Amino acid sequence: MFDVPFVHKNIEETLDINKAVNEISEHCKTLKLPNPWAKQSHVITSIAAGGEDAWQSEDILKACMPVIKEYIDQAIGLNVKLNCHMWYNIYNEGFNQEQHNHITVGNIASGVVYLSMPEKSTATTFINPNTLFLNSTEYKEELKYYTPKVRKGDVIIFPPWLEHRVDKQFDIKNTRITVAFNISNSENE
């Protein structure tokens, strides 16, 4: 009854991942506020960066565009003008991110690109929107959450209202790096 639009593809062949990781590694050294939500998470992020501190990657957006269009066709079936707000997230050993969503006026899609996924690092965990129902029944715990198997170069597009989190990174030898983004209809802005 309530299918959640969700697209999961790999874009490694259309994106120079090493170049993107190097750009993020250099940019994060310039962040004035590398962790704007220290009480909720440990992630180093450019989400709060603005003005001259802002970060956006045209290469990543270009590589993601076919996947974004597939999601838009599947989810709303309209030809809309798209606007993208993008940021990176850096996770080291022990880092996590609290459960949240990307609901903001005008957002029609959200996404995550996995640029660096060291062995044992965790993907994004999505929370079933029917969790309240599942809590009141005897359904198994595994129906409440979905953690896709992802690898370097994967991109996932999902509804902005879909709750998700990143569990603590344990026993990872390298840094987990993702790029997150929100897609909005630029005709409404």
PDB file of C-alpha atoms in Angstrom:
ATOM      1  CA  MET A   1       0.000   0.000   0.000  1.00  0.00           C
ATOM      2  CA  PHE A   2       2.596   2.595   1.011  1.00  0.00           C
ATOM      3  CA  ASP A   3       5.605   1.964  -1.169  1.00  0.00           C
ATOM      4  CA  VAL A   4       8.490   4.333  -0.511  1.00  0.00           C
ATOM      5  CA  PRO A   5      10.213   5.573  -3.690  1.00  0.00           C
ATOM      6  CA  PHE A   6      13.850   4.525  -3.470  1.00  0.00           C
ATOM      7  CA  VAL A   7      16.583   4.294  -6.130  1.00  0.00           C
ATOM      8  CA  HIS A   8      19.991   2.691  -5.524  1.00  0.00           C
ATOM      9  CA  LYS A   9      22.620   2.766  -8.319  1.00  0.00           C
ATOM     10  CA  ASN A  10      26.389   2.846  -8.683  1.00  0.00           C
ATOM     11  CA  ILE A  11      27.969   5.883 -10.406  1.00  0.00           C
ATOM     12  CA  GLU A  12      31.631   4.933 -10.019  1.00  0.00           C
ATOM     13  CA  GLU A  13      32.148   4.785 -13.804  1.00  0.00           C
ATOM     14  CA  THR A  14      30.909   8.371 -14.285  1.00  0.00           C
ATOM     15  CA  LEU A  15      32.630  10.029 -11.302  1.00  0.00           C
ATOM     16  CA  ASP A  16      36.287  10.501 -10.408  1.00  0.00           C
ATOM     17  CA  ILE A  17      35.880   9.446  -6.771  1.00  0.00           C
ATOM     18  CA  ASN A  18      39.515  10.063  -5.815  1.00  0.00           C
ATOM     19  CA  LYS A  19      39.253  13.642  -7.093  1.00  0.00           C
ATOM     20  CA  ALA A  20      36.037  14.190  -5.082  1.00  0.00           C
ATOM     21  CA  VAL A  21      37.573  12.732  -1.901  1.00  0.00           C
ATOM     22  CA  ASN A  22      40.676  14.919  -2.305  1.00  0.00           C
ATOM     23  CA  GLU A  23      38.548  18.060  -2.806  1.00  0.00           C
ATOM     24  CA  ILE A  24      36.541  17.249   0.340  1.00  0.00           C
ATOM     25  CA  SER A  25      39.714  16.506   2.341  1.00  0.00           C
ATOM     26  CA  GLU A  26      41.118  19.921   1.392  1.00  0.00           C
ATOM     27  CA  HIS A  27      37.847  21.804   1.931  1.00  0.00           C
ATOM     28  CA  CYS A  28      37.183  20.347   5.398  1.00  0.00           C
ATOM     29  CA  LYS A  29      40.404  21.962   6.642  1.00  0.00           C
ATOM     30  CA  THR A  30      38.802  25.369   5.975  1.00  0.00           C
ATOM     31  CA  LEU A  31      35.492  24.783   7.804  1.00  0.00           C
ATOM     32  CA  LYS A  32      34.751  27.374  10.464  1.00  0.00           C
ATOM     33  CA  LEU A  33      32.188  25.057  12.134  1.00  0.00           C
ATOM     34  CA  PRO A  34      33.120  21.427  11.320  1.00  0.00           C
ATOM     35  CA  ASN A  35      30.519  19.859  13.645  1.00  0.00           C
ATOM     36  CA  PRO A  36      27.455  22.093  14.056  1.00  0.00           C
ATOM     37  CA  TRP A  37      25.518  19.454  16.072  1.00  0.00           C
ATOM     38  CA  ALA A  38      28.145  18.129  18.479  1.00  0.00           C
ATOM     39  CA  LYS A  39      25.504  17.053  21.029  1.00  0.00           C
ATOM     40  CA  GLN A  40      23.723  14.787  18.523  1.00  0.00           C
ATOM     41  CA  SER A  41      26.515  13.434  16.335  1.00  0.00           C
ATOM     42  CA  HIS A  42      30.234  13.294  15.708  1.00  0.00           C
ATOM     43  CA  VAL A  43      30.161  13.872  11.969  1.00  0.00           C
ATOM     44  CA  ILE A  44      32.389  16.473  10.323  1.00  0.00           C
ATOM     45  CA  THR A  45      30.140  18.204   7.809  1.00  0.00           C
ATOM     46  CA  SER A  46      29.948  21.165   5.469  1.00  0.00           C
ATOM     47  CA  ILE A  47      26.159  21.509   5.896  1.00  0.00           C
ATOM     48  CA  ALA A  48      26.490  24.696   7.945  1.00  0.00           C
ATOM     49  CA  ALA A  49      29.016  26.235   5.579  1.00  0.00           C
ATOM     50  CA  GLY A  50      27.823  29.304   3.752  1.00  0.00           C
ATOM     51  CA  GLY A  51      29.148  32.119   1.603  1.00  0.00           C
ATOM     52  CA  GLU A  52      32.828  31.703   0.867  1.00  0.00           C
ATOM     53  CA  ASP A  53      32.870  28.609   3.119  1.00  0.00           C
ATOM     54  CA  ALA A  54      30.188  26.794   1.039  1.00  0.00           C
ATOM     55  CA  TRP A  55      30.889  23.565  -0.824  1.00  0.00           C
ATOM     56  CA  GLN A  56      29.206  22.046  -3.888  1.00  0.00           C
ATOM     57  CA  SER A  57      30.473  19.600  -6.505  1.00  0.00           C
ATOM     58  CA  GLU A  58      29.254  19.962 -10.074  1.00  0.00           C
ATOM     59  CA  ASP A  59      31.005  16.662 -10.933  1.00  0.00           C
ATOM     60  CA  ILE A  60      29.025  14.749  -8.298  1.00  0.00           C
ATOM     61  CA  LEU A  61      25.770  16.428  -9.306  1.00  0.00           C
ATOM     62  CA  LYS A  62      26.379  15.606 -12.979  1.00  0.00           C
ATOM     63  CA  ALA A  63      27.121  11.942 -12.135  1.00  0.00           C
ATOM     64  CA  CYS A  64      23.997  11.713  -9.932  1.00  0.00           C
ATOM     65  CA  MET A  65      21.621  13.435 -12.350  1.00  0.00           C
ATOM     66  CA  PRO A  66      20.463  10.278 -14.219  1.00  0.00           C
ATOM     67  CA  VAL A  67      19.707   8.611 -10.879  1.00  0.00           C
ATOM     68  CA  ILE A  68      17.904  11.723  -9.610  1.00  0.00           C
ATOM     69  CA  LYS A  69      15.826  11.842 -12.800  1.00  0.00           C
ATOM     70  CA  GLU A  70      14.952   8.160 -12.421  1.00  0.00           C
ATOM     71  CA  TYR A  71      13.753   8.844  -8.876  1.00  0.00           C
ATOM     72  CA  ILE A  72      11.733  11.926  -9.915  1.00  0.00           C
ATOM     73  CA  ASP A  73      10.078   9.942 -12.729  1.00  0.00           C
ATOM     74  CA  GLN A  74       9.254   7.095 -10.333  1.00  0.00           C
ATOM     75  CA  ALA A  75       8.160   9.246  -7.389  1.00  0.00           C
ATOM     76  CA  ILE A  76       6.248  12.150  -8.937  1.00  0.00           C
ATOM     77  CA  GLY A  77       6.321  11.649 -12.691  1.00  0.00           C
ATOM     78  CA  LEU A  78       6.690  15.336 -13.512  1.00  0.00           C
ATOM     79  CA  ASN A  79       9.267  17.236 -15.496  1.00  0.00           C
ATOM     80  CA  VAL A  80      10.459  19.861 -13.014  1.00  0.00           C
ATOM     81  CA  LYS A  81      13.378  22.268 -12.834  1.00  0.00           C
ATOM     82  CA  LEU A  82      15.716  21.002 -10.152  1.00  0.00           C
ATOM     83  CA  ASN A  83      17.837  22.813  -7.612  1.00  0.00           C
ATOM     84  CA  CYS A  84      20.414  20.997  -5.471  1.00  0.00           C
ATOM     85  CA  HIS A  85      21.838  21.753  -2.022  1.00  0.00           C
ATOM     86  CA  MET A  86      24.842  19.510  -1.340  1.00  0.00           C
ATOM     87  CA  TRP A  87      27.195  18.879   1.589  1.00  0.00           C
ATOM     88  CA  TYR A  88      29.742  16.280   2.671  1.00  0.00           C
ATOM     89  CA  ASN A  89      29.937  14.165   5.814  1.00  0.00           C
ATOM     90  CA  ILE A  90      33.140  12.682   7.224  1.00  0.00           C
ATOM     91  CA  TYR A  91      33.043   9.829   9.743  1.00  0.00           C
ATOM     92  CA  ASN A  92      36.049   8.516  11.623  1.00  0.00           C
ATOM     93  CA  GLU A  93      36.233   5.662  14.127  1.00  0.00           C
ATOM     94  CA  GLY A  94      33.395   5.992  16.669  1.00  0.00           C
ATOM     95  CA  PHE A  95      31.479   8.660  14.682  1.00  0.00           C
ATOM     96  CA  ASN A  96      27.723   8.449  14.139  1.00  0.00           C
ATOM     97  CA  GLN A  97      24.791  10.622  13.111  1.00  0.00           C
ATOM     98  CA  GLU A  98      21.469  10.853  14.903  1.00  0.00           C
ATOM     99  CA  GLN A  99      18.138   9.848  13.387  1.00  0.00           C
ATOM    100  CA  HIS A 100      16.806  12.688  11.246  1.00  0.00           C
ATOM    101  CA  ASN A 101      15.030  13.560   8.019  1.00  0.00           C
ATOM    102  CA  HIS A 102      15.461  16.245   5.368  1.00  0.00           C
ATOM    103  CA  ILE A 103      12.008  17.786   5.458  1.00  0.00           C
ATOM    104  CA  THR A 104      12.282  21.357   4.290  1.00  0.00           C
ATOM    105  CA  VAL A 105       9.769  23.322   2.256  1.00  0.00           C
ATOM    106  CA  GLY A 106      10.236  22.486  -1.418  1.00  0.00           C
ATOM    107  CA  ASN A 107      12.394  19.381  -1.040  1.00  0.00           C
ATOM    108  CA  ILE A 108      11.210  16.606  -3.350  1.00  0.00           C
ATOM    109  CA  ALA A 109      14.139  14.185  -2.958  1.00  0.00           C
ATOM    110  CA  SER A 110      17.211  13.555  -0.848  1.00  0.00           C
ATOM    111  CA  GLY A 111      20.276  11.486  -1.565  1.00  0.00           C
ATOM    112  CA  VAL A 112      23.549  10.064  -0.337  1.00  0.00           C
ATOM    113  CA  VAL A 113      26.653   9.306  -2.406  1.00  0.00           C
ATOM    114  CA  TYR A 114      29.121   6.885  -0.812  1.00  0.00           C
ATOM    115  CA  LEU A 115      32.615   8.058  -1.789  1.00  0.00           C
ATOM    116  CA  SER A 116      34.643   6.116   0.775  1.00  0.00           C
ATOM    117  CA  MET A 117      33.288   3.017   2.497  1.00  0.00           C
ATOM    118  CA  PRO A 118      36.093   1.324   4.424  1.00  0.00           C
ATOM    119  CA  GLU A 119      35.683  -2.301   5.437  1.00  0.00           C
ATOM    120  CA  LYS A 120      33.285  -2.624   8.422  1.00  0.00           C
ATOM    121  CA  SER A 121      31.856   0.894   7.948  1.00  0.00           C
ATOM    122  CA  THR A 122      28.084   1.100   8.141  1.00  0.00           C
ATOM    123  CA  ALA A 123      25.696   2.369   5.515  1.00  0.00           C
ATOM    124  CA  THR A 124      22.728   4.629   6.195  1.00  0.00           C
ATOM    125  CA  THR A 125      19.924   2.948   8.139  1.00  0.00           C
ATOM    126  CA  PHE A 126      16.419   3.912   7.017  1.00  0.00           C
ATOM    127  CA  ILE A 127      13.497   3.716   9.447  1.00  0.00           C
ATOM    128  CA  ASN A 128      10.270   2.157   8.233  1.00  0.00           C
ATOM    129  CA  PRO A 129       7.556   4.865   8.202  1.00  0.00           C
ATOM    130  CA  ASN A 130       5.198   2.238   9.678  1.00  0.00           C
ATOM    131  CA  THR A 131       7.273   1.873  12.844  1.00  0.00           C
ATOM    132  CA  LEU A 132       4.412   2.966  15.121  1.00  0.00           C
ATOM    133  CA  PHE A 133       2.274   0.172  13.696  1.00  0.00           C
ATOM    134  CA  LEU A 134       5.128  -2.325  13.962  1.00  0.00           C
ATOM    135  CA  ASN A 135       5.694  -1.333  17.611  1.00  0.00           C
ATOM    136  CA  SER A 136       2.090  -2.245  18.435  1.00  0.00           C
ATOM    137  CA  THR A 137       2.248  -5.686  16.843  1.00  0.00           C
ATOM    138  CA  GLU A 138       4.410  -8.749  17.057  1.00  0.00           C
ATOM    139  CA  TYR A 139       6.304  -8.007  13.843  1.00  0.00           C
ATOM    140  CA  LYS A 140       9.964  -8.770  13.915  1.00  0.00           C
ATOM    141  CA  GLU A 141      12.462  -6.017  14.689  1.00  0.00           C
ATOM    142  CA  GLU A 142      14.142  -6.359  11.269  1.00  0.00           C
ATOM    143  CA  LEU A 143      11.016  -4.957   9.584  1.00  0.00           C
ATOM    144  CA  LYS A 144      11.519  -1.614  11.337  1.00  0.00           C
ATOM    145  CA  TYR A 145      14.824  -0.773   9.684  1.00  0.00           C
ATOM    146  CA  TYR A 146      16.498  -1.103   6.316  1.00  0.00           C
ATOM    147  CA  THR A 147      20.253  -0.784   5.864  1.00  0.00           C
ATOM    148  CA  PRO A 148      21.181  -1.273   2.205  1.00  0.00           C
ATOM    149  CA  LYS A 149      24.444  -2.924   1.281  1.00  0.00           C
ATOM    150  CA  VAL A 150      26.451  -0.133  -0.297  1.00  0.00           C
ATOM    151  CA  ARG A 151      29.892   0.168  -1.780  1.00  0.00           C
ATOM    152  CA  LYS A 152      32.101   2.970  -3.033  1.00  0.00           C
ATOM    153  CA  GLY A 153      30.337   4.883  -5.809  1.00  0.00           C
ATOM    154  CA  ASP A 154      26.785   3.992  -4.807  1.00  0.00           C
ATOM    155  CA  VAL A 155      24.110   6.675  -4.696  1.00  0.00           C
ATOM    156  CA  ILE A 156      20.741   6.328  -2.977  1.00  0.00           C
ATOM    157  CA  ILE A 157      17.829   8.694  -3.635  1.00  0.00           C
ATOM    158  CA  PHE A 158      14.878   8.686  -1.214  1.00  0.00           C
ATOM    159  CA  PRO A 159      11.979  10.868  -0.029  1.00  0.00           C
ATOM    160  CA  PRO A 160      13.104  13.772   2.182  1.00  0.00           C
ATOM    161  CA  TRP A 161      10.623  12.773   4.899  1.00  0.00           C
ATOM    162  CA  LEU A 162      12.149   9.291   5.327  1.00  0.00           C
ATOM    163  CA  GLU A 163      13.862   9.093   8.725  1.00  0.00           C
ATOM    164  CA  HIS A 164      17.423   7.750   8.668  1.00  0.00           C
ATOM    165  CA  ARG A 165      20.622   7.594  10.734  1.00  0.00           C
ATOM    166  CA  VAL A 166      24.238   6.472  10.599  1.00  0.00           C
ATOM    167  CA  ASP A 167      25.248   4.029  13.305  1.00  0.00           C
ATOM    168  CA  LYS A 168      28.591   4.296  15.087  1.00  0.00           C
ATOM    169  CA  GLN A 169      31.580   3.378  12.987  1.00  0.00           C
ATOM    170  CA  PHE A 170      33.521   0.609  14.749  1.00  0.00           C
ATOM    171  CA  ASP A 171      36.824  -0.945  13.739  1.00  0.00           C
ATOM    172  CA  ILE A 172      37.253   1.157  10.604  1.00  0.00           C
ATOM    173  CA  LYS A 173      40.820   1.838   9.568  1.00  0.00           C
ATOM    174  CA  ASN A 174      40.019   4.648   7.118  1.00  0.00           C
ATOM    175  CA  THR A 175      37.559   7.515   6.950  1.00  0.00           C
ATOM    176  CA  ARG A 176      33.973   7.016   5.731  1.00  0.00           C
ATOM    177  CA  ILE A 177      33.031   9.898   3.398  1.00  0.00           C
ATOM    178  CA  THR A 178      29.608  10.602   1.946  1.00  0.00           C
ATOM    179  CA  VAL A 179      28.001  13.466   0.094  1.00  0.00           C
ATOM    180  CA  ALA A 180      24.390  14.198   0.974  1.00  0.00           C
ATOM    181  CA  PHE A 181      22.009  16.402  -0.951  1.00  0.00           C
ATOM    182  CA  ASN A 182      18.466  17.690  -1.174  1.00  0.00           C
ATOM    183  CA  ILE A 183      16.694  18.259  -4.465  1.00  0.00           C
ATOM    184  CA  SER A 184      13.999  20.909  -4.669  1.00  0.00           C
ATOM    185  CA  ASN A 185      11.768  22.210  -7.426  1.00  0.00           C
ATOM    186  CA  SER A 186      13.414  25.494  -8.406  1.00  0.00           C
ATOM    187  CA  GLU A 187      10.132  26.734  -9.910  1.00  0.00           C
ATOM    188  CA  ASN A 188       8.775  27.051  -6.336  1.00  0.00           C
ATOM    189  CA  GLU A 189      11.662  29.232  -5.098  1.00  0.00           C
TER     190      GLU A 189
END
